[in-house]
Every structure is written in structure tokens, then in C-alpha cells.
Amino acid sequence: MFIFPWKEVFEMNDIRLVTLENKKKTTIQVGNIRIGRDFVLIAGPCSVEDEEHTLNIATAVKKAGANMLRGGAFKPRTSPYSFQGLGLKGLKILKKAQELTGMPIVSEVLDPRDVSWMCDYVDILQIGARNMQNFSLLKEVGKAERPVLLKRGMYSTISEWLSCAEYILKEGNSDVILCERGIRTFETYSRNTLDLSAVPAVKELSHLPIIVDPTHATGRVSLIPPMSLAAVVSGADGLIIEVHDNPEEALSDKDQALTPESFAELADKIFRLRDFMEELN
Ligand code: PEP
Ligand code: MN
């Protein structure tokens, strides 16, 4: 008997808690933002480098309309010789930025052993693309009392990604925000290929909110504004964008950091487009 080879490909993994069936849309309260209902605009540096830069950037992105601050204290770098992040010192700087601006903090956790103590410093635990299928880390954040921002792995299907969210929900933490950040294709002009169709696809499969990271998806400053706006049109619940006050000197991802000025210009368009989309729907 002939079996269609693509049937396998389209079959979903066993997802139960993440599926849309019998569950209305999840909203996650972080500070005064209800993720899944209000548009979340997360901005900040790739890495926390020092107090001065971080506080500068935090103040600027808040003024531009960002409602959460991102910043890596533990960095998953391709080379072990690249800047690895400030660790605890970086988290303390983020805490200061939060006290100064009132913005909730999003930061990546790399190691299951760091999950519980990191919750004292961050409002949302980020799982990076490279760790999407780190199952011991997923189980650990599943026990944490913090929402989780789960990035899509660069080689992962939507089905595999949702299965990873399932790991977190199965441990009892239902506050998961998915983040499309581009996948590897044969294209090399952009750092990755932003799969915007993942946004409506996830929305027809799951009740979880989904945001888009146009920074790591494109890797190019010129492509970030148009893809951010395209993400809004695709129905994304938010965006996460890297901003640096001196991109040329940034210790990581300097080619893809927006200046505070270009971020402010973009943020204005994002909110205007978002209002227009709400009227349209
Ligand atoms: C990041 O957001 O800092 C990051 C490393 O992103 P990703 O895991 O998507 O590569
Ligand atoms: Mn980065």
C-alpha cells in the first residue's frame, strides 16, 4: 500500500494542554500588562553590559513606549570566547533598571540550576532558541512561579515547539508565551528566515499568546522595522526588539541593534498600526 510520505510531516505531536480545544485564549498578567490581550512591546539590549548603558537604554525604550525591558545576563554564545554575560551582576543591574522605570524584566535562563533563584530578579524567564528542547530546563521552568517566554528553536517545526510548551504546562506552569524568532533556511542575506505564518498557525492550534522577535530573525537593522510591522499585521500579541545606545560598541549582536531614536520611530508606527488592526477586526 502506498503511504503519503508527507502525512508524517503534518501530523501533530501529542499536545493536550497546549491545544486550543476546550480552552479560551490565555492571558498572562505581568505588571499592568495582560499578555494575550494588551500588545506587549519588549525592548532592551542583547546583553546587560554595565549599569550606565542599561539604565540609559531602559529609560529611552520606556519613553518610546516599550512596556517591558529585556536584557541577557547569561548569554548563549556560539563561541566560548565571546562575551558570556555578567551573570548575577547583570541581574542586579536589571533590577535597578526595573526600580528606575517600573518595567518588568525579561531575561534568559540557561541552566536548570539557576531557575529558582533567578525568579527573584526577573518577571519573565526566557528560554532561548538553542535551549528550546532542553527538557530538564523546560521541566524546571514548569515548576517556577514566573511566566516563560519560549523561543522557537531555529531547526524546529511548530509541532515540536508546541510539544516543548506542553512540557512546561504539564509541570503546572500554564503561563507560557511563544516567540517566533526565525528559522534556518538556505537564505543567507538575513540571519534567519522569519516564519510569520507561524503566528496565525499557532493561533489556530493553541490558546497561548505568541510574540515575534524580528531582531534575531533578520539580523539586519534595515529589515527590523518592516518585519515588526508585518508581525503586527500577522496578529502577533507583541514584539521583542533589541536596542542599544551605541550599537557599534555593543558586546553582542551589534549589527542588529536599533538605536533608541530608530526604536522610538518604529514604536510609534507599531502602536498606530496596532490600533488600526483593532479597528479592522
Ligand atoms: C536573545 O534573545 O538574546 C537570544 C539569544 O535569542 P535567540 O535565543 O532567539 O537566538
Ligand atoms: Mn541578541
PDB file of C-alpha atoms and ligand atoms in Angstrom:
ATOM      1  CA  MET A   1       0.000   0.000   0.000  1.00  0.00           C
ATOM      2  CA  PHE A   2       1.248   3.479  -0.866  1.00  0.00           C
ATOM      3  CA  ILE A   3       1.601   5.789   2.126  1.00  0.00           C
ATOM      4  CA  PHE A   4       1.792   9.505   1.510  1.00  0.00           C
ATOM      5  CA  PRO A   5       5.246  10.483   2.723  1.00  0.00           C
ATOM      6  CA  TRP A   6       4.074  13.925   3.825  1.00  0.00           C
ATOM      7  CA  LYS A   7       1.402  12.594   6.170  1.00  0.00           C
ATOM      8  CA  GLU A   8       4.074  12.092   8.852  1.00  0.00           C
ATOM      9  CA  VAL A   9       5.264  15.636   8.372  1.00  0.00           C
ATOM     10  CA  PHE A  10       1.884  17.197   9.010  1.00  0.00           C
ATOM     11  CA  GLU A  11       0.964  15.015  11.957  1.00  0.00           C
ATOM     12  CA  MET A  12       0.997  16.917  15.241  1.00  0.00           C
ATOM     13  CA  ASN A  13       2.857  15.604  18.224  1.00  0.00           C
ATOM     14  CA  ASP A  14       0.703  14.686  21.193  1.00  0.00           C
ATOM     15  CA  ILE A  15      -0.289  18.034  22.645  1.00  0.00           C
ATOM     16  CA  ARG A  16      -3.067  18.146  25.210  1.00  0.00           C
ATOM     17  CA  LEU A  17      -2.773  21.165  27.487  1.00  0.00           C
ATOM     18  CA  VAL A  18      -1.466  23.497  24.798  1.00  0.00           C
ATOM     19  CA  THR A  19      -4.205  22.783  22.286  1.00  0.00           C
ATOM     20  CA  LEU A  20      -6.992  25.232  21.592  1.00  0.00           C
ATOM     21  CA  GLU A  21      -9.718  22.634  22.142  1.00  0.00           C
ATOM     22  CA  ASN A  22     -11.909  23.416  25.161  1.00  0.00           C
ATOM     23  CA  LYS A  23      -9.763  26.318  26.277  1.00  0.00           C
ATOM     24  CA  LYS A  24     -10.198  30.002  25.711  1.00  0.00           C
ATOM     25  CA  LYS A  25      -7.255  32.284  24.936  1.00  0.00           C
ATOM     26  CA  THR A  26      -4.704  32.525  27.718  1.00  0.00           C
ATOM     27  CA  THR A  27      -3.906  35.951  29.079  1.00  0.00           C
ATOM     28  CA  ILE A  28      -0.940  36.446  31.366  1.00  0.00           C
ATOM     29  CA  GLN A  29      -0.772  39.334  33.784  1.00  0.00           C
ATOM     30  CA  VAL A  30       2.728  40.801  34.130  1.00  0.00           C
ATOM     31  CA  GLY A  31       2.794  44.153  35.918  1.00  0.00           C
ATOM     32  CA  ASN A  32      -0.075  46.103  34.415  1.00  0.00           C
ATOM     33  CA  ILE A  33       0.059  44.290  31.058  1.00  0.00           C
ATOM     34  CA  ARG A  34      -2.215  41.382  30.211  1.00  0.00           C
ATOM     35  CA  ILE A  35      -0.171  39.492  27.621  1.00  0.00           C
ATOM     36  CA  GLY A  36      -2.543  37.985  25.086  1.00  0.00           C
ATOM     37  CA  ARG A  37      -4.883  40.967  25.319  1.00  0.00           C
ATOM     38  CA  ASP A  38      -2.720  44.101  25.523  1.00  0.00           C
ATOM     39  CA  PHE A  39       0.077  44.490  22.997  1.00  0.00           C
ATOM     40  CA  VAL A  40       3.422  43.793  24.660  1.00  0.00           C
ATOM     41  CA  LEU A  41       6.474  45.663  23.394  1.00  0.00           C
ATOM     42  CA  ILE A  42       9.644  44.287  24.964  1.00  0.00           C
ATOM     43  CA  ALA A  43      12.863  46.163  24.218  1.00  0.00           C
ATOM     44  CA  GLY A  44      16.395  46.426  25.539  1.00  0.00           C
ATOM     45  CA  PRO A  45      19.955  45.363  24.918  1.00  0.00           C
ATOM     46  CA  CYS A  46      21.013  41.915  23.762  1.00  0.00           C
ATOM     47  CA  SER A  47      23.323  41.719  26.801  1.00  0.00           C
ATOM     48  CA  VAL A  48      23.468  43.674  30.014  1.00  0.00           C
ATOM     49  CA  GLU A  49      26.927  45.248  29.721  1.00  0.00           C
ATOM     50  CA  ASP A  50      27.106  47.740  32.571  1.00  0.00           C
ATOM     51  CA  GLU A  51      24.836  49.885  34.678  1.00  0.00           C
ATOM     52  CA  GLU A  52      25.198  53.077  32.690  1.00  0.00           C
ATOM     53  CA  HIS A  53      24.251  51.616  29.293  1.00  0.00           C
ATOM     54  CA  THR A  54      21.440  49.541  30.745  1.00  0.00           C
ATOM     55  CA  LEU A  55      19.784  52.410  32.617  1.00  0.00           C
ATOM     56  CA  ASN A  56      20.184  54.693  29.596  1.00  0.00           C
ATOM     57  CA  ILE A  57      18.606  52.166  27.261  1.00  0.00           C
ATOM     58  CA  ALA A  58      15.846  51.297  29.734  1.00  0.00           C
ATOM     59  CA  THR A  59      14.854  54.940  30.141  1.00  0.00           C
ATOM     60  CA  ALA A  60      14.901  55.519  26.389  1.00  0.00           C
ATOM     61  CA  VAL A  61      12.814  52.484  25.428  1.00  0.00           C
ATOM     62  CA  LYS A  62      10.280  53.220  28.135  1.00  0.00           C
ATOM     63  CA  LYS A  63       9.925  56.782  26.852  1.00  0.00           C
ATOM     64  CA  ALA A  64       9.389  55.388  23.354  1.00  0.00           C
ATOM     65  CA  GLY A  65       6.504  53.191  24.561  1.00  0.00           C
ATOM     66  CA  ALA A  66       8.094  49.854  25.459  1.00  0.00           C
ATOM     67  CA  ASN A  67       6.252  48.195  28.323  1.00  0.00           C
ATOM     68  CA  MET A  68       8.893  45.599  29.312  1.00  0.00           C
ATOM     69  CA  LEU A  69      12.682  45.516  29.420  1.00  0.00           C
ATOM     70  CA  ARG A  70      14.813  42.707  28.004  1.00  0.00           C
ATOM     71  CA  GLY A  71      18.496  42.084  28.698  1.00  0.00           C
ATOM     72  CA  GLY A  72      20.670  38.975  28.777  1.00  0.00           C
ATOM     73  CA  ALA A  73      22.741  38.246  31.861  1.00  0.00           C
ATOM     74  CA  PHE A  74      23.520  34.681  30.753  1.00  0.00           C
ATOM     75  CA  LYS A  75      24.326  34.621  27.045  1.00  0.00           C
ATOM     76  CA  PRO A  76      24.184  31.503  24.851  1.00  0.00           C
ATOM     77  CA  ARG A  77      27.092  32.401  22.520  1.00  0.00           C
ATOM     78  CA  THR A  78      28.179  30.338  19.544  1.00  0.00           C
ATOM     79  CA  SER A  79      31.829  30.791  20.520  1.00  0.00           C
ATOM     80  CA  PRO A  80      33.023  30.116  24.065  1.00  0.00           C
ATOM     81  CA  TYR A  81      35.434  33.050  23.634  1.00  0.00           C
ATOM     82  CA  SER A  82      32.631  35.579  23.063  1.00  0.00           C
ATOM     83  CA  PHE A  83      31.175  37.661  25.892  1.00  0.00           C
ATOM     84  CA  GLN A  84      29.151  35.284  28.080  1.00  0.00           C
ATOM     85  CA  GLY A  85      27.184  37.839  30.094  1.00  0.00           C
ATOM     86  CA  LEU A  86      27.584  39.327  33.576  1.00  0.00           C
ATOM     87  CA  GLY A  87      25.518  36.685  35.389  1.00  0.00           C
ATOM     88  CA  LEU A  88      24.261  37.764  38.817  1.00  0.00           C
ATOM     89  CA  LYS A  89      25.847  41.214  38.430  1.00  0.00           C
ATOM     90  CA  GLY A  90      23.787  41.695  35.252  1.00  0.00           C
ATOM     91  CA  LEU A  91      20.591  40.636  37.005  1.00  0.00           C
ATOM     92  CA  LYS A  92      21.243  43.171  39.769  1.00  0.00           C
ATOM     93  CA  ILE A  93      21.606  45.877  37.141  1.00  0.00           C
ATOM     94  CA  LEU A  94      18.297  44.811  35.586  1.00  0.00           C
ATOM     95  CA  LYS A  95      16.660  45.049  38.999  1.00  0.00           C
ATOM     96  CA  LYS A  96      17.912  48.643  39.254  1.00  0.00           C
ATOM     97  CA  ALA A  97      16.502  49.379  35.815  1.00  0.00           C
ATOM     98  CA  GLN A  98      13.182  47.996  36.962  1.00  0.00           C
ATOM     99  CA  GLU A  99      13.197  50.179  40.070  1.00  0.00           C
ATOM    100  CA  LEU A 100      14.010  53.202  37.916  1.00  0.00           C
ATOM    101  CA  THR A 101      11.451  52.631  35.146  1.00  0.00           C
ATOM    102  CA  GLY A 102       8.853  50.304  36.643  1.00  0.00           C
ATOM    103  CA  MET A 103       9.186  47.991  33.642  1.00  0.00           C
ATOM    104  CA  PRO A 104       9.007  44.216  34.201  1.00  0.00           C
ATOM    105  CA  ILE A 105      12.194  42.326  33.306  1.00  0.00           C
ATOM    106  CA  VAL A 106      12.637  39.547  30.729  1.00  0.00           C
ATOM    107  CA  SER A 107      15.914  37.620  30.855  1.00  0.00           C
ATOM    108  CA  GLU A 108      17.196  34.293  29.607  1.00  0.00           C
ATOM    109  CA  VAL A 109      17.902  31.340  31.870  1.00  0.00           C
ATOM    110  CA  LEU A 110      20.429  28.843  30.516  1.00  0.00           C
ATOM    111  CA  ASP A 111      20.789  26.358  33.336  1.00  0.00           C
ATOM    112  CA  PRO A 112      18.120  24.456  35.310  1.00  0.00           C
ATOM    113  CA  ARG A 113      20.123  25.155  38.499  1.00  0.00           C
ATOM    114  CA  ASP A 114      19.582  28.899  38.049  1.00  0.00           C
ATOM    115  CA  VAL A 115      15.804  28.876  37.622  1.00  0.00           C
ATOM    116  CA  SER A 116      14.613  29.231  41.210  1.00  0.00           C
ATOM    117  CA  TRP A 117      16.994  31.985  42.366  1.00  0.00           C
ATOM    118  CA  MET A 118      16.648  33.918  39.100  1.00  0.00           C
ATOM    119  CA  CYS A 119      12.943  34.327  39.855  1.00  0.00           C
ATOM    120  CA  ASP A 120      13.973  36.921  42.484  1.00  0.00           C
ATOM    121  CA  TYR A 121      15.315  39.115  39.680  1.00  0.00           C
ATOM    122  CA  VAL A 122      13.132  38.549  36.616  1.00  0.00           C
ATOM    123  CA  ASP A 123       9.428  38.772  35.829  1.00  0.00           C
ATOM    124  CA  ILE A 124       9.588  36.531  32.768  1.00  0.00           C
ATOM    125  CA  LEU A 125      12.032  33.643  32.271  1.00  0.00           C
ATOM    126  CA  GLN A 126      13.236  33.443  28.670  1.00  0.00           C
ATOM    127  CA  ILE A 127      14.154  30.099  27.115  1.00  0.00           C
ATOM    128  CA  GLY A 128      16.347  30.759  24.105  1.00  0.00           C
ATOM    129  CA  ALA A 129      16.112  29.145  20.686  1.00  0.00           C
ATOM    130  CA  ARG A 130      19.153  26.967  21.387  1.00  0.00           C
ATOM    131  CA  ASN A 131      17.522  25.581  24.517  1.00  0.00           C
ATOM    132  CA  MET A 132      14.005  25.056  23.217  1.00  0.00           C
ATOM    133  CA  GLN A 133      14.365  21.284  23.564  1.00  0.00           C
ATOM    134  CA  ASN A 134      16.423  21.291  26.758  1.00  0.00           C
ATOM    135  CA  PHE A 135      13.884  19.128  28.529  1.00  0.00           C
ATOM    136  CA  SER A 136      15.369  19.368  32.029  1.00  0.00           C
ATOM    137  CA  LEU A 137      15.297  23.171  31.720  1.00  0.00           C
ATOM    138  CA  LEU A 138      11.686  23.049  30.469  1.00  0.00           C
ATOM    139  CA  LYS A 139      10.646  20.882  33.425  1.00  0.00           C
ATOM    140  CA  GLU A 140      12.356  23.251  35.844  1.00  0.00           C
ATOM    141  CA  VAL A 141      10.693  26.412  34.484  1.00  0.00           C
ATOM    142  CA  GLY A 142       7.461  24.427  34.507  1.00  0.00           C
ATOM    143  CA  LYS A 143       7.744  24.384  38.308  1.00  0.00           C
ATOM    144  CA  ALA A 144       8.637  28.077  38.567  1.00  0.00           C
ATOM    145  CA  GLU A 145       6.228  30.799  39.572  1.00  0.00           C
ATOM    146  CA  ARG A 146       7.110  33.035  36.657  1.00  0.00           C
ATOM    147  CA  PRO A 147       5.756  33.204  33.109  1.00  0.00           C
ATOM    148  CA  VAL A 148       8.021  31.675  30.478  1.00  0.00           C
ATOM    149  CA  LEU A 149       8.912  33.161  27.099  1.00  0.00           C
ATOM    150  CA  LEU A 150       9.618  30.113  24.937  1.00  0.00           C
ATOM    151  CA  LYS A 151      11.505  30.892  21.752  1.00  0.00           C
ATOM    152  CA  ARG A 152      11.161  28.662  18.731  1.00  0.00           C
ATOM    153  CA  GLY A 153      14.259  26.567  18.049  1.00  0.00           C
ATOM    154  CA  MET A 154      15.958  27.511  14.792  1.00  0.00           C
ATOM    155  CA  TYR A 155      15.557  23.973  13.433  1.00  0.00           C
ATOM    156  CA  SER A 156      12.162  23.218  14.917  1.00  0.00           C
ATOM    157  CA  THR A 157       8.735  22.639  13.476  1.00  0.00           C
ATOM    158  CA  ILE A 158       5.698  24.282  15.014  1.00  0.00           C
ATOM    159  CA  SER A 159       4.629  20.883  16.297  1.00  0.00           C
ATOM    160  CA  GLU A 160       7.957  20.312  18.092  1.00  0.00           C
ATOM    161  CA  TRP A 161       7.774  23.812  19.550  1.00  0.00           C
ATOM    162  CA  LEU A 162       4.274  23.263  20.923  1.00  0.00           C
ATOM    163  CA  SER A 163       5.433  19.977  22.434  1.00  0.00           C
ATOM    164  CA  CYS A 164       8.062  21.921  24.354  1.00  0.00           C
ATOM    165  CA  ALA A 165       5.384  24.277  25.658  1.00  0.00           C
ATOM    166  CA  GLU A 166       3.466  21.139  26.666  1.00  0.00           C
ATOM    167  CA  TYR A 167       6.415  20.114  28.895  1.00  0.00           C
ATOM    168  CA  ILE A 168       6.092  23.416  30.787  1.00  0.00           C
ATOM    169  CA  LEU A 169       2.305  23.256  31.157  1.00  0.00           C
ATOM    170  CA  LYS A 170       2.477  19.628  32.240  1.00  0.00           C
ATOM    171  CA  GLU A 171       4.615  20.665  35.244  1.00  0.00           C
ATOM    172  CA  GLY A 172       1.905  23.109  36.315  1.00  0.00           C
ATOM    173  CA  ASN A 173       3.017  26.422  34.804  1.00  0.00           C
ATOM    174  CA  SER A 174       0.419  27.494  32.267  1.00  0.00           C
ATOM    175  CA  ASP A 175       1.864  30.977  31.717  1.00  0.00           C
ATOM    176  CA  VAL A 176       3.772  30.379  28.507  1.00  0.00           C
ATOM    177  CA  ILE A 177       4.330  32.968  25.798  1.00  0.00           C
ATOM    178  CA  LEU A 178       5.612  31.619  22.487  1.00  0.00           C
ATOM    179  CA  CYS A 179       8.126  33.626  20.457  1.00  0.00           C
ATOM    180  CA  GLU A 180       8.800  33.193  16.724  1.00  0.00           C
ATOM    181  CA  ARG A 181      12.421  34.287  16.104  1.00  0.00           C
ATOM    182  CA  GLY A 182      13.170  32.947  12.654  1.00  0.00           C
ATOM    183  CA  ILE A 183      14.289  29.565  11.429  1.00  0.00           C
ATOM    184  CA  ARG A 184      17.329  28.423   9.444  1.00  0.00           C
ATOM    185  CA  THR A 185      16.792  28.135   5.716  1.00  0.00           C
ATOM    186  CA  PHE A 186      19.134  28.225   2.702  1.00  0.00           C
ATOM    187  CA  GLU A 187      18.845  32.032   2.682  1.00  0.00           C
ATOM    188  CA  THR A 188      21.907  33.856   3.948  1.00  0.00           C
ATOM    189  CA  TYR A 189      21.040  37.537   3.374  1.00  0.00           C
ATOM    190  CA  SER A 190      19.078  37.580   6.589  1.00  0.00           C
ATOM    191  CA  ARG A 191      20.393  35.831   9.725  1.00  0.00           C
ATOM    192  CA  ASN A 192      17.324  33.574   9.777  1.00  0.00           C
ATOM    193  CA  THR A 193      14.034  33.455   7.875  1.00  0.00           C
ATOM    194  CA  LEU A 194      11.150  34.950   9.808  1.00  0.00           C
ATOM    195  CA  ASP A 195       8.278  32.472   9.612  1.00  0.00           C
ATOM    196  CA  LEU A 196       5.370  34.856  10.081  1.00  0.00           C
ATOM    197  CA  SER A 197       2.860  32.218   9.074  1.00  0.00           C
ATOM    198  CA  ALA A 198       3.705  30.599  12.408  1.00  0.00           C
ATOM    199  CA  VAL A 199       1.699  33.361  14.115  1.00  0.00           C
ATOM    200  CA  PRO A 200      -1.741  32.551  12.649  1.00  0.00           C
ATOM    201  CA  ALA A 201      -0.794  28.833  12.625  1.00  0.00           C
ATOM    202  CA  VAL A 202      -0.121  28.843  16.370  1.00  0.00           C
ATOM    203  CA  LYS A 203      -3.315  30.797  16.934  1.00  0.00           C
ATOM    204  CA  GLU A 204      -5.386  28.119  15.238  1.00  0.00           C
ATOM    205  CA  LEU A 205      -3.637  25.353  17.187  1.00  0.00           C
ATOM    206  CA  SER A 206      -3.155  26.805  20.651  1.00  0.00           C
ATOM    207  CA  HIS A 207      -4.604  29.188  23.250  1.00  0.00           C
ATOM    208  CA  LEU A 208      -1.147  30.512  24.159  1.00  0.00           C
ATOM    209  CA  PRO A 209      -0.079  34.052  23.222  1.00  0.00           C
ATOM    210  CA  ILE A 210       2.602  34.434  20.581  1.00  0.00           C
ATOM    211  CA  ILE A 211       5.036  37.290  20.035  1.00  0.00           C
ATOM    212  CA  VAL A 212       7.671  37.912  17.344  1.00  0.00           C
ATOM    213  CA  ASP A 213      11.387  38.693  17.564  1.00  0.00           C
ATOM    214  CA  PRO A 214      12.285  40.495  14.313  1.00  0.00           C
ATOM    215  CA  THR A 215      15.814  41.208  15.616  1.00  0.00           C
ATOM    216  CA  HIS A 216      17.217  37.674  15.707  1.00  0.00           C
ATOM    217  CA  ALA A 217      15.013  36.689  12.772  1.00  0.00           C
ATOM    218  CA  THR A 218      16.609  39.176  10.377  1.00  0.00           C
ATOM    219  CA  GLY A 219      19.937  40.144  11.942  1.00  0.00           C
ATOM    220  CA  ARG A 220      19.826  43.409   9.996  1.00  0.00           C
ATOM    221  CA  VAL A 221      18.804  46.804  11.275  1.00  0.00           C
ATOM    222  CA  SER A 222      17.195  47.732   7.937  1.00  0.00           C
ATOM    223  CA  LEU A 223      14.866  44.719   7.990  1.00  0.00           C
ATOM    224  CA  ILE A 224      13.642  45.066  11.564  1.00  0.00           C
ATOM    225  CA  PRO A 225      11.085  47.893  11.086  1.00  0.00           C
ATOM    226  CA  PRO A 226       9.240  46.366   8.105  1.00  0.00           C
ATOM    227  CA  MET A 227       9.160  42.908   9.694  1.00  0.00           C
ATOM    228  CA  SER A 228       7.959  44.353  13.010  1.00  0.00           C
ATOM    229  CA  LEU A 229       5.024  45.956  11.236  1.00  0.00           C
ATOM    230  CA  ALA A 230       4.364  42.766   9.281  1.00  0.00           C
ATOM    231  CA  ALA A 231       4.294  40.888  12.599  1.00  0.00           C
ATOM    232  CA  VAL A 232       1.621  43.258  13.907  1.00  0.00           C
ATOM    233  CA  VAL A 233      -0.484  42.589  10.804  1.00  0.00           C
ATOM    234  CA  SER A 234       0.013  38.818  11.216  1.00  0.00           C
ATOM    235  CA  GLY A 235      -1.780  39.068  14.579  1.00  0.00           C
ATOM    236  CA  ALA A 236       1.185  38.797  16.947  1.00  0.00           C
ATOM    237  CA  ASP A 237       0.476  39.611  20.591  1.00  0.00           C
ATOM    238  CA  GLY A 238       3.710  41.545  20.887  1.00  0.00           C
ATOM    239  CA  LEU A 239       7.282  42.105  19.788  1.00  0.00           C
ATOM    240  CA  ILE A 240      10.707  41.755  21.385  1.00  0.00           C
ATOM    241  CA  ILE A 241      13.329  44.073  19.877  1.00  0.00           C
ATOM    242  CA  GLU A 242      16.993  44.695  20.686  1.00  0.00           C
ATOM    243  CA  VAL A 243      18.037  48.307  21.297  1.00  0.00           C
ATOM    244  CA  HIS A 244      21.485  49.706  22.154  1.00  0.00           C
ATOM    245  CA  ASP A 245      22.568  53.295  22.782  1.00  0.00           C
ATOM    246  CA  ASN A 246      25.861  52.684  20.978  1.00  0.00           C
ATOM    247  CA  PRO A 247      25.362  49.680  18.676  1.00  0.00           C
ATOM    248  CA  GLU A 248      28.867  49.836  17.200  1.00  0.00           C
ATOM    249  CA  GLU A 249      30.367  49.115  20.601  1.00  0.00           C
ATOM    250  CA  ALA A 250      27.809  46.517  21.729  1.00  0.00           C
ATOM    251  CA  LEU A 251      29.346  43.352  23.195  1.00  0.00           C
ATOM    252  CA  SER A 252      26.873  41.089  21.381  1.00  0.00           C
ATOM    253  CA  ASP A 253      24.637  41.332  18.314  1.00  0.00           C
ATOM    254  CA  LYS A 254      25.838  44.809  17.348  1.00  0.00           C
ATOM    255  CA  ASP A 255      24.701  44.502  13.718  1.00  0.00           C
ATOM    256  CA  GLN A 256      21.086  44.077  14.695  1.00  0.00           C
ATOM    257  CA  ALA A 257      20.578  46.616  17.470  1.00  0.00           C
ATOM    258  CA  LEU A 258      18.341  49.602  16.817  1.00  0.00           C
ATOM    259  CA  THR A 259      19.340  52.960  18.264  1.00  0.00           C
ATOM    260  CA  PRO A 260      16.904  54.455  20.788  1.00  0.00           C
ATOM    261  CA  GLU A 261      15.936  57.023  18.115  1.00  0.00           C
ATOM    262  CA  SER A 262      15.078  54.460  15.444  1.00  0.00           C
ATOM    263  CA  PHE A 263      13.278  52.354  18.041  1.00  0.00           C
ATOM    264  CA  ALA A 264      11.150  55.361  19.062  1.00  0.00           C
ATOM    265  CA  GLU A 265      10.195  55.980  15.437  1.00  0.00           C
ATOM    266  CA  LEU A 266       9.298  52.317  14.991  1.00  0.00           C
ATOM    267  CA  ALA A 267       7.366  52.061  18.276  1.00  0.00           C
ATOM    268  CA  ASP A 268       5.134  54.923  17.201  1.00  0.00           C
ATOM    269  CA  LYS A 269       4.291  53.118  13.946  1.00  0.00           C
ATOM    270  CA  ILE A 270       3.748  49.824  15.795  1.00  0.00           C
ATOM    271  CA  PHE A 271       1.134  51.321  18.127  1.00  0.00           C
ATOM    272  CA  ARG A 272      -0.596  53.200  15.317  1.00  0.00           C
ATOM    273  CA  LEU A 273      -0.755  50.079  13.170  1.00  0.00           C
ATOM    274  CA  ARG A 274      -1.952  48.026  16.103  1.00  0.00           C
ATOM    275  CA  ASP A 275      -4.846  50.500  16.678  1.00  0.00           C
ATOM    276  CA  PHE A 276      -5.717  50.307  13.004  1.00  0.00           C
ATOM    277  CA  MET A 277      -5.713  46.480  13.098  1.00  0.00           C
ATOM    278  CA  GLU A 278      -8.022  46.502  16.114  1.00  0.00           C
ATOM    279  CA  GLU A 279     -10.450  48.744  14.267  1.00  0.00           C
ATOM    280  CA  LEU A 280     -10.248  46.488  11.213  1.00  0.00           C
ATOM    281  CA  ASN A 281     -11.035  43.296  13.146  1.00  0.00           C
TER     282      ASN A 281
HETATM  283  C1  PEP B   1      18.275  36.561  22.780  1.00  0.00           C
HETATM  284  O1  PEP B   1      17.079  36.893  22.740  1.00  0.00           O
HETATM  285  O2  PEP B   1      19.125  37.206  23.395  1.00  0.00           O
HETATM  286  C2  PEP B   1      18.716  35.370  22.022  1.00  0.00           C
HETATM  287  C3  PEP B   1      19.892  34.815  22.231  1.00  0.00           C
HETATM  288  O3  PEP B   1      17.809  34.971  21.118  1.00  0.00           O
HETATM  289  P1  PEP B   1      17.631  33.518  20.424  1.00  0.00           P
HETATM  290  O4  PEP B   1      17.592  32.522  21.527  1.00  0.00           O
HETATM  291  O5  PEP B   1      16.334  33.668  19.697  1.00  0.00           O
HETATM  292  O6  PEP B   1      18.800  33.341  19.499  1.00  0.00           O
HETATM  293 MN    MN B   2      20.804  39.076  20.775  1.00  0.00          MN
END
